[in-house]
GROMACS .gro file of C-alpha atoms in nm:
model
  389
    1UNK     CA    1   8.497  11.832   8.537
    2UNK     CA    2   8.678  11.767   8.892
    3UNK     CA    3   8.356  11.678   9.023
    4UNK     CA    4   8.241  11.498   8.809
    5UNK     CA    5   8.555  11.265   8.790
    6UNK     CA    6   8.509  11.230   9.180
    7UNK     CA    7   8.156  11.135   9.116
    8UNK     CA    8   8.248  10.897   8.800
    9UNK     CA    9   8.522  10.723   9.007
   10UNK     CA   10   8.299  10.687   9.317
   11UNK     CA   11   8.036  10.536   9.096
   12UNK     CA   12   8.291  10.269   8.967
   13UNK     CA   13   8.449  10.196   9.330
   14UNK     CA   14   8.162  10.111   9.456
   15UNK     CA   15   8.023   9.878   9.170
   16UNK     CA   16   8.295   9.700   9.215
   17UNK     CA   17   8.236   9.680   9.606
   18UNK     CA   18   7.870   9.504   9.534
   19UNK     CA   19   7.655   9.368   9.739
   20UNK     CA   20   7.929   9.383  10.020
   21UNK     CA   21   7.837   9.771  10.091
   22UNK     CA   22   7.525   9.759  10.161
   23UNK     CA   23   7.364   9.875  10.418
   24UNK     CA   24   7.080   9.645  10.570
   25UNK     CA   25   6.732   9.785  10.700
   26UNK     CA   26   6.417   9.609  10.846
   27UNK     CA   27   6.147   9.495  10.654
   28UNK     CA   28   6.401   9.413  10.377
   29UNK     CA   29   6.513   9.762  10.255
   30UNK     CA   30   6.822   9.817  10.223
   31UNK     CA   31   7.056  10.103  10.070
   32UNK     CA   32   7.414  10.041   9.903
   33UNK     CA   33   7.689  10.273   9.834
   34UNK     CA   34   7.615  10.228   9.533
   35UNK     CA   35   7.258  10.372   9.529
   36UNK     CA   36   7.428  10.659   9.689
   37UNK     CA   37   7.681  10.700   9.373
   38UNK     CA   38   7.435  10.669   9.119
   39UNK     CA   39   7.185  10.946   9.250
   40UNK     CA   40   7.493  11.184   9.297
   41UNK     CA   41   7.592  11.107   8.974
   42UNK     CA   42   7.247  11.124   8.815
   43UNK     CA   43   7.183  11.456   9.003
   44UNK     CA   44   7.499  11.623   8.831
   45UNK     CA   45   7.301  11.623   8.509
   46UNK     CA   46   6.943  11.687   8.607
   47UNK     CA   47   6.879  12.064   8.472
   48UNK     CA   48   7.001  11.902   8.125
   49UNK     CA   49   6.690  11.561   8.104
   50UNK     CA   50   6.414  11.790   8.143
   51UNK     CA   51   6.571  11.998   7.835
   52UNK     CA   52   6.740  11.780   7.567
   53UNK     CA   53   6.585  11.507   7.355
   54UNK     CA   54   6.684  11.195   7.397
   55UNK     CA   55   6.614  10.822   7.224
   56UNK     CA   56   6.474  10.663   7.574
   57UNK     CA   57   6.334  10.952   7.764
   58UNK     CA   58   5.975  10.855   7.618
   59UNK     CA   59   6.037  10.469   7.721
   60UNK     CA   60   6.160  10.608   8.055
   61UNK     CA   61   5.876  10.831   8.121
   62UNK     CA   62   5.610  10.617   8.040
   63UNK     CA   63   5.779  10.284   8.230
   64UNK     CA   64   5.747  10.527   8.519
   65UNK     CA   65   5.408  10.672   8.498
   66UNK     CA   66   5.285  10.304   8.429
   67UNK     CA   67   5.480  10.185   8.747
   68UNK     CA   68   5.339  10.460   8.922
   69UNK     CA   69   4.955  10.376   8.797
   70UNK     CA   70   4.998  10.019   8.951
   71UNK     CA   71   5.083  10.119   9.291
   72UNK     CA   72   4.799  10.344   9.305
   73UNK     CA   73   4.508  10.084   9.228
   74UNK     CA   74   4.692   9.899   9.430
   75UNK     CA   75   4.683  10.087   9.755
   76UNK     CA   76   4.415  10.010   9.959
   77UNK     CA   77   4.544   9.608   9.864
   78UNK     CA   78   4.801   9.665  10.134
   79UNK     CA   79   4.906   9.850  10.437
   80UNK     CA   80   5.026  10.172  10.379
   81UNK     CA   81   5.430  10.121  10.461
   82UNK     CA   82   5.415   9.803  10.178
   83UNK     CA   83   5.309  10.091   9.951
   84UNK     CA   84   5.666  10.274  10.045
   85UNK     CA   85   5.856   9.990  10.041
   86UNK     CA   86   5.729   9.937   9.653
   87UNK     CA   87   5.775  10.259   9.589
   88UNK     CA   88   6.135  10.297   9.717
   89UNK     CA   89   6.259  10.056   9.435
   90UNK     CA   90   6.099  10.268   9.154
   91UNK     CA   91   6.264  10.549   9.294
   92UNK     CA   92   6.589  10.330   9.264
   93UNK     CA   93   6.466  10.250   8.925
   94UNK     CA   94   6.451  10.597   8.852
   95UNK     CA   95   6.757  10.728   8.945
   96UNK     CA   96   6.919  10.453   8.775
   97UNK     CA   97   6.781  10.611   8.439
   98UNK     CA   98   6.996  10.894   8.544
   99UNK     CA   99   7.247  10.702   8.437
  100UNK     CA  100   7.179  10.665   8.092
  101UNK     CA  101   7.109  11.090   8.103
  102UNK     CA  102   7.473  11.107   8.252
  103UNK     CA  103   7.639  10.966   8.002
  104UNK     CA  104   7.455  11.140   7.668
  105UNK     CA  105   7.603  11.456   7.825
  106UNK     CA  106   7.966  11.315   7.885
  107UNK     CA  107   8.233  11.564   7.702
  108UNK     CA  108   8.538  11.356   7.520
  109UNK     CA  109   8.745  11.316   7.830
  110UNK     CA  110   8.421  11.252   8.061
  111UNK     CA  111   8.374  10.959   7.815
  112UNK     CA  112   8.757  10.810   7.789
  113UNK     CA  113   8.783  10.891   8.137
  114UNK     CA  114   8.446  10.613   8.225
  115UNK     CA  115   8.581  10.381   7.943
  116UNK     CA  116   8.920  10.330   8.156
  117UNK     CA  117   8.719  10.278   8.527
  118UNK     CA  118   8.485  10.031   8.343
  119UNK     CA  119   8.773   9.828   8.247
  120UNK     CA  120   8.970   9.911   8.633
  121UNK     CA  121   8.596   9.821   8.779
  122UNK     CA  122   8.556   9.480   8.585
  123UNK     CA  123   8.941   9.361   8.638
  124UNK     CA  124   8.834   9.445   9.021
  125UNK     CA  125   8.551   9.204   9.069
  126UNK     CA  126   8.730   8.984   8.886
  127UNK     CA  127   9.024   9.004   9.110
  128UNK     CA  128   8.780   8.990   9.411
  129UNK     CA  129   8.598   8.684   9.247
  130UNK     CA  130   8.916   8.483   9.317
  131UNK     CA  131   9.039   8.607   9.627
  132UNK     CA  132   8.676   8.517   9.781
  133UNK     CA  133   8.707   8.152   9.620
  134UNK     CA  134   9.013   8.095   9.792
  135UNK     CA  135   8.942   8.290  10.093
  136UNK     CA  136   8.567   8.290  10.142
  137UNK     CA  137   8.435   7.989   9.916
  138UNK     CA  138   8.075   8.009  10.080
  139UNK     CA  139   7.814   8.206  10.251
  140UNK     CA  140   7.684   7.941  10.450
  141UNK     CA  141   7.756   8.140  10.751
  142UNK     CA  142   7.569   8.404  10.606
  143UNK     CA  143   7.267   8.206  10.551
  144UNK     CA  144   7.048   8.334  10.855
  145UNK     CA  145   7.060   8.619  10.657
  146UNK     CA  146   6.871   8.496  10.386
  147UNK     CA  147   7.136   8.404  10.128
  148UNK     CA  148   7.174   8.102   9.987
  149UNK     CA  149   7.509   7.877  10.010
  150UNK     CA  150   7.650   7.905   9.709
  151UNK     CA  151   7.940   7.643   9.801
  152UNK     CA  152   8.276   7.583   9.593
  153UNK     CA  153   8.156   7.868   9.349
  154UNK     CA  154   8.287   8.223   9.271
  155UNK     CA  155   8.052   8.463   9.338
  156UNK     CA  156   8.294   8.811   9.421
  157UNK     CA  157   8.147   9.125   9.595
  158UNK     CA  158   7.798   9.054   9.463
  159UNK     CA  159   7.671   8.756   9.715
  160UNK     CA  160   7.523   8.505   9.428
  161UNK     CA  161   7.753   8.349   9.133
  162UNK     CA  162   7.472   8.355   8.893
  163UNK     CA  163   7.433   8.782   8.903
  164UNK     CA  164   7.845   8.762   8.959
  165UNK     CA  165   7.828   8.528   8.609
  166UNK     CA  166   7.619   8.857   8.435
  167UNK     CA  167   7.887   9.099   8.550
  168UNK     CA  168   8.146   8.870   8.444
  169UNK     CA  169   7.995   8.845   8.087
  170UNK     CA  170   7.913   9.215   8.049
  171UNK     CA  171   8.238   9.300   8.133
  172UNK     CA  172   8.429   9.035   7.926
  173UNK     CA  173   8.203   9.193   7.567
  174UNK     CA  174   8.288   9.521   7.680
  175UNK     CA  175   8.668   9.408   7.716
  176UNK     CA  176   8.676   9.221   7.391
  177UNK     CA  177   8.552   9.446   7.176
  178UNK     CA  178   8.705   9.776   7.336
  179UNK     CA  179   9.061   9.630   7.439
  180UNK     CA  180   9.247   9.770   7.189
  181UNK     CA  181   9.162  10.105   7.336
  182UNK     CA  182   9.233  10.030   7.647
  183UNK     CA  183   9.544   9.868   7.632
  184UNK     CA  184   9.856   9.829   7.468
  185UNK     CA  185  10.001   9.529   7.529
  186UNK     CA  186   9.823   9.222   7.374
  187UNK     CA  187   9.938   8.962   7.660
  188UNK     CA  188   9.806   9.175   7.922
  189UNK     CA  189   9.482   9.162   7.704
  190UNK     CA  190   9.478   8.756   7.674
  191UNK     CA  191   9.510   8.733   8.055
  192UNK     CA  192   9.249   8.979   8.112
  193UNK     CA  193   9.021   8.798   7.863
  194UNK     CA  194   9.143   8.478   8.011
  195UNK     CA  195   9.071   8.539   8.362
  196UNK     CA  196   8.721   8.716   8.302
  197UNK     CA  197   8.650   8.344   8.134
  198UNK     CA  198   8.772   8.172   8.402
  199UNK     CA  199   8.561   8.357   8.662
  200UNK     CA  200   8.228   8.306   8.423
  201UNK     CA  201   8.332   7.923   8.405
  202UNK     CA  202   8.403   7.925   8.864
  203UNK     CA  203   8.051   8.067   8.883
  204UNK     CA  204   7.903   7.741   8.747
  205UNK     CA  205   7.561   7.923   8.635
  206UNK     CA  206   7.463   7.795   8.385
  207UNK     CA  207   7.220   8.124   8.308
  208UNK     CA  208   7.584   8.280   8.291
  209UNK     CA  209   7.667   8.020   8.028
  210UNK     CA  210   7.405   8.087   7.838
  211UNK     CA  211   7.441   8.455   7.789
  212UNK     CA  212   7.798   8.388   7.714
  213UNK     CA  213   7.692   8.206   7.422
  214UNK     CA  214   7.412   8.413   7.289
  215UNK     CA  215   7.638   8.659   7.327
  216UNK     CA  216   7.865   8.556   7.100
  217UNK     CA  217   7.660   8.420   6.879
  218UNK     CA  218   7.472   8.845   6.850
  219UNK     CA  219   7.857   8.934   6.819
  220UNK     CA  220   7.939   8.685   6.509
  221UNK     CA  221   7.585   8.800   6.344
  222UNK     CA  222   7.721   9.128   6.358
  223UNK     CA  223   8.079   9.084   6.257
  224UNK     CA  224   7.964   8.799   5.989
  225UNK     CA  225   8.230   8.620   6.136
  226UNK     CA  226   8.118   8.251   6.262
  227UNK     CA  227   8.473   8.143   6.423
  228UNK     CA  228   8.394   8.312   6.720
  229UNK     CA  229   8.036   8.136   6.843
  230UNK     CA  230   8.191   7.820   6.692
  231UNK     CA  231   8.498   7.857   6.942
  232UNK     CA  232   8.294   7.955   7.248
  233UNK     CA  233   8.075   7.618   7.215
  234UNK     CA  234   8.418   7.425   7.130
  235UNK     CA  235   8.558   7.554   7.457
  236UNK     CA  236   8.283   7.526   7.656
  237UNK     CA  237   8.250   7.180   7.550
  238UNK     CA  238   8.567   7.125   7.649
  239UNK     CA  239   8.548   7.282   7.993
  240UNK     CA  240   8.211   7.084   8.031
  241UNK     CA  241   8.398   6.752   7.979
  242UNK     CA  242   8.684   6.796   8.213
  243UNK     CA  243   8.417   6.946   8.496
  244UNK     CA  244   8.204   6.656   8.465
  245UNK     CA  245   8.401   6.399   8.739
  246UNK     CA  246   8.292   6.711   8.978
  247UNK     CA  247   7.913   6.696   8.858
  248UNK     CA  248   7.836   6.434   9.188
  249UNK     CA  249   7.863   6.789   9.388
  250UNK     CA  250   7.503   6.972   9.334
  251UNK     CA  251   7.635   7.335   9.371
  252UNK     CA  252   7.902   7.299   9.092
  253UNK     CA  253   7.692   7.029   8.892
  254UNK     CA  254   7.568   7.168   8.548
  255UNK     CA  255   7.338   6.935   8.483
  256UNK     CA  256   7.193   6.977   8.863
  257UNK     CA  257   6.757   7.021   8.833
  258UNK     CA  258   6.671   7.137   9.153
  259UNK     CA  259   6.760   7.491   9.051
  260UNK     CA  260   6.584   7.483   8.776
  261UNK     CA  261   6.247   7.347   8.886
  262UNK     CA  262   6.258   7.664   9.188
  263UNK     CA  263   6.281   7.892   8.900
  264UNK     CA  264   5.987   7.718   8.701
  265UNK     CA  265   5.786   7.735   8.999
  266UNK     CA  266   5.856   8.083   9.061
  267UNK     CA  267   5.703   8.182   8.725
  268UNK     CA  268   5.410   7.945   8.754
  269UNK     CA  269   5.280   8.086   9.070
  270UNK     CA  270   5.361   8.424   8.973
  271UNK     CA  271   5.130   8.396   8.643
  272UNK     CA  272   4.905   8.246   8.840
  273UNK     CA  273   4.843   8.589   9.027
  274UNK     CA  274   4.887   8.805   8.704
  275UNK     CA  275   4.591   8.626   8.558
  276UNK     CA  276   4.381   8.744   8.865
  277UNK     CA  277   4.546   9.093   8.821
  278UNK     CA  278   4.625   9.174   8.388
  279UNK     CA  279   4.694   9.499   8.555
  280UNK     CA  280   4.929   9.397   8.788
  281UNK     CA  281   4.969   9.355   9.195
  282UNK     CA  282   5.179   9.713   9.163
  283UNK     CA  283   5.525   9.740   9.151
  284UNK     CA  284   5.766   9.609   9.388
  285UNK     CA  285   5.453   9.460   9.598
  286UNK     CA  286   5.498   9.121   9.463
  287UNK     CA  287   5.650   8.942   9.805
  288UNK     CA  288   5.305   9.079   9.953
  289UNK     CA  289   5.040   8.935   9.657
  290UNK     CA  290   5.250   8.601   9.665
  291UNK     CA  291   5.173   8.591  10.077
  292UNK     CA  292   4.811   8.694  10.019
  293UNK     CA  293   4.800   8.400   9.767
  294UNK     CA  294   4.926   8.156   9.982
  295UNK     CA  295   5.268   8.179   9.862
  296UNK     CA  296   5.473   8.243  10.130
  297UNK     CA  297   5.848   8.225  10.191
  298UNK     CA  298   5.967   7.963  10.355
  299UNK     CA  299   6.309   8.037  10.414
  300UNK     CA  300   6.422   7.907  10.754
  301UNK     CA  301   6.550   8.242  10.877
  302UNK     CA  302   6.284   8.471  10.775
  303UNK     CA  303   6.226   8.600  10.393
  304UNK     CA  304   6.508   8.530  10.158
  305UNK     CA  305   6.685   8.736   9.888
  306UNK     CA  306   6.446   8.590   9.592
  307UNK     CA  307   6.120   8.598   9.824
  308UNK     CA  308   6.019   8.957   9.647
  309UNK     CA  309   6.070   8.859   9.323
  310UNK     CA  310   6.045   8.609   9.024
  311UNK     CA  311   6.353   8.474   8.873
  312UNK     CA  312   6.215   8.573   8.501
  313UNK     CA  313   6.243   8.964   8.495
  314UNK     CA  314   5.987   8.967   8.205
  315UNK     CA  315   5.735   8.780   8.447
  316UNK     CA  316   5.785   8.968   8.731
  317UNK     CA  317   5.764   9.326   8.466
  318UNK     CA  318   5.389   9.177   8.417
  319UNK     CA  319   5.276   9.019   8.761
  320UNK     CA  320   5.407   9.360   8.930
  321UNK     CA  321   5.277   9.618   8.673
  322UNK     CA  322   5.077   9.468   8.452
  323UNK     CA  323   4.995   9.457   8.089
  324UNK     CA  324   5.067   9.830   8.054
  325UNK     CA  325   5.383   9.813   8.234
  326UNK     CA  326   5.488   9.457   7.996
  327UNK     CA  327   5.432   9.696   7.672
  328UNK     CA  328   5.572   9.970   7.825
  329UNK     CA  329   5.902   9.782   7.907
  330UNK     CA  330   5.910   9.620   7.582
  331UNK     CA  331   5.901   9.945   7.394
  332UNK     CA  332   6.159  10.024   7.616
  333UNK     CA  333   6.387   9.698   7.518
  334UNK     CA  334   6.287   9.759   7.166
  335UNK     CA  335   6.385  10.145   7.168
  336UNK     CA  336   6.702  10.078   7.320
  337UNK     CA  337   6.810   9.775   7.037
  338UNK     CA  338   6.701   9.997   6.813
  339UNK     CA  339   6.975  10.276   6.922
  340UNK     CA  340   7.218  10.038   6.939
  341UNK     CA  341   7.142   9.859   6.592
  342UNK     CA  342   7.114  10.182   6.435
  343UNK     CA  343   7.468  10.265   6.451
  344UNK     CA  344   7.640   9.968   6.414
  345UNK     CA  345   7.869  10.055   6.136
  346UNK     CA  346   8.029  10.356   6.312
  347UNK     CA  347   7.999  10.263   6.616
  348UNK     CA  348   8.163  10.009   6.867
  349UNK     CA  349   7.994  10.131   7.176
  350UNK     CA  350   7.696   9.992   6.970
  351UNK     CA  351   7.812   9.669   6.947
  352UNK     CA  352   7.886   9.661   7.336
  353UNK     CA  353   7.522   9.734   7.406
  354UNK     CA  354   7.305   9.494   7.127
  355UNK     CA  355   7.542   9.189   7.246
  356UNK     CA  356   7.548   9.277   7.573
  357UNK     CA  357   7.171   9.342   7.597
  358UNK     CA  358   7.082   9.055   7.398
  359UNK     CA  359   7.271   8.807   7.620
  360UNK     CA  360   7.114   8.954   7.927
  361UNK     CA  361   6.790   8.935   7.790
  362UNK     CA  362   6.805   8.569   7.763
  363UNK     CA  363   6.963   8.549   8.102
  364UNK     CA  364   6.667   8.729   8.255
  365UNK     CA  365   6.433   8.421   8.150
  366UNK     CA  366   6.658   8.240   8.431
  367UNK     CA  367   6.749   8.500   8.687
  368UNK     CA  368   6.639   8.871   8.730
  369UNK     CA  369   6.877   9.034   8.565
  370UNK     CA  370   6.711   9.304   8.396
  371UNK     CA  371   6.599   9.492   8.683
  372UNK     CA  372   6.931   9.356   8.932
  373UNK     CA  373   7.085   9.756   9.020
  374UNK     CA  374   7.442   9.685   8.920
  375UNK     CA  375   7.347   9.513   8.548
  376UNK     CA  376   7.088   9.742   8.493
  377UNK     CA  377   7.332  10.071   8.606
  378UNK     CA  378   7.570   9.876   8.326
  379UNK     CA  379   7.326   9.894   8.050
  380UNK     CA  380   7.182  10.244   8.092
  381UNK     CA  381   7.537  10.350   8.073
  382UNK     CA  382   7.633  10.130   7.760
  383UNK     CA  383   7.289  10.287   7.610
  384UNK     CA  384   7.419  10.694   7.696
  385UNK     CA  385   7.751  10.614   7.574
  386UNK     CA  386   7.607  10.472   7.263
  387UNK     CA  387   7.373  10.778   7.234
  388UNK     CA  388   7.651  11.018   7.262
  389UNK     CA  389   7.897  10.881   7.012
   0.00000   0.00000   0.00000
């Protein structure tokens, strides 16, 4: 159990580092701490996934070998180290799954000892949200690097304020709903609670917003309670009214278009390509089928962040893998609401994962949150702690 605390606590430490540990590579690979945590962690449990039976292992497996089937009629599409590059994220992809596996196995203090880092984790990028908004409020110097500006908004250890909104919100369900257990004294909650708000407001994503409020809107479904989604849209009408004099900046304005009509195109262009290839461009190759269509990055200092991707994670699932991969996926989405639905009533790690994975679900129509490591890491560990309860 010593190690594995090590490996639990290194796991957390360096979530909450982000997108600042990271270690950059040519040809745009590039290897976090992180990364590192999560195959140590998902190699402490190996012996134990080829053995037991669990709920997603099926979803898992057949993601994978679908993944797998679209590189390979892929390959002679592009040059051989594109092929590695693609097939360096599945790997990621798989180890992350490791994480789910991890947490099934988890003994009683394995599990209260995660619980208590996932609350020291979120309160940490939350605390390092601020500190970069007063210290560091762009990354304009940063931008030769390929990320955007992201001026006057929060955006913590993780580089962009619309993936630091998704964090936010994940952690502020898992904090409502499990703060009782985690802490004693209720004004320590409210600020907690409070501040995690705060941060999802300073992000000004909008996507962020959004999952907020399907969020609670999943969470007063389940709890038949409607005071709570009616609040959230009360105060974030509210908050929209007294940040509207700001609204004449672009990067904090809600209502800004621009944004919007990149991630529109995105999509277009990517279906575009998908209906040329219903069984995908193979997985992780899309920044190399959008140059072959014409689509090319145009980023001033070389590719960009976004340039390998789609901003809809569902779109990007089919362009990249295909039809099969799209099913496969969705059974995977449906298999793991279906674990957390079925055990609602004596469950609360249950409730954690259906809000939490229904509000990121909607986000992922705006930004690629689904497959982003550190949200995806969060929700194959809300899914094994579900599974183990």
């Amino acid at each position: 159990m010593d190690l594995l605390k090590i490996l639990i606590s290194v796991f957390f430490i360096t979530f909450s580092l982000g997108e600042v540990a990271k270690i950059q590579f040519p040809n745009s690979i590039s290897v976090g701490f992180f990364d590192l945590a999560v195959v140590l962690l998902s190699l402490f449990y190996l012996k134990k996934i080829f053995k037991g039976r669990f709920v997603l292992k099926i979803p898992i497996l057949l993601f994978i070998a679908v993944s797998v089937f679209s590189l390979i009629i892929n390959f002679l599409n592009y040059e051989l180290n594109q092929i590695l590059i693609g097939s360096l994220y599945l790997v990621r992809w798989i180890a992350y799954t490791g994480i789910y596996f991890t947490a099934i196995n988890l003994n009683k203090k394995g599990k209260e000892y995660a619980l208590k880092f996932m609350m020291i984790s979120g309160v940490s990028v939350v605390i390092l949200g601020y500190l970069q908004l007063i210290f560091y409020p762009n990354l304009k110097n940063l931008y030769y690097l390929g990320w955007d500006e992201h001026m006057h908004r929060m955006f913590s250890t993780f580089m962009d304020p619309n993936f630091a909104g998704v964090i936010f919100v994940l952690f502020f369900v898992f904090f409502f709903i499990f703060k009782d257990e985690l802490l004693n004294r209720k004004s320590l909650q409210y600020f907690i609670l409070g501040s995690t708000f705060t941060a999802i407001i300073l992000t000004y994503s909008r996507g962020a917003l959004v999952m907020l409020v399907i969020s609670a809107l999943i969470y007063s479904i389940i709890k038949r309670n409607w005071k709570i989604i009616v609040g959230t849209i009360a105060v974030l009408t509210i908050v929209f009214v007294i940040l509207s004099p700001g609204f004449y900046i672009e990067n904090t304005n809600l209502l800004r278009t621009a944004s919007a009509s990149q991630r529109l195109e995105t999509s277009v262009q990517a279906l575009s390509i998908f209906k040329k290839n219903p069984l995908g461009v193979g997985f992780n190759t899309y920044r190399y089928a959008r140059e072959k269509y014409g689509f090319i990055d145009t980023s001033k200092f070389g590719p960009s962040h976004s340039g390998a991707g789609v901003d809809n994670s569902l779109v990007l699932i089919l362009v990249t893998s295909g039809i099969p991969g799209f099913l496969a996926y969705t059974f995977l989405l449906y298999k793991t609401f279906k674990l957390g639905i079925s055990r609602l009533s004596n469950n609360k790690m249950s409730v954690v994962l259906v809000v939490s994975l229904g509000g990121i679900l909607v986000n992922s129509l705006f930004i690629n949150s689904l497959l982003y490591s550190f949200s995806m890491a969060w929700i194959f560990l809300l899914a094994g702690l579900t599974e183990s309860n």
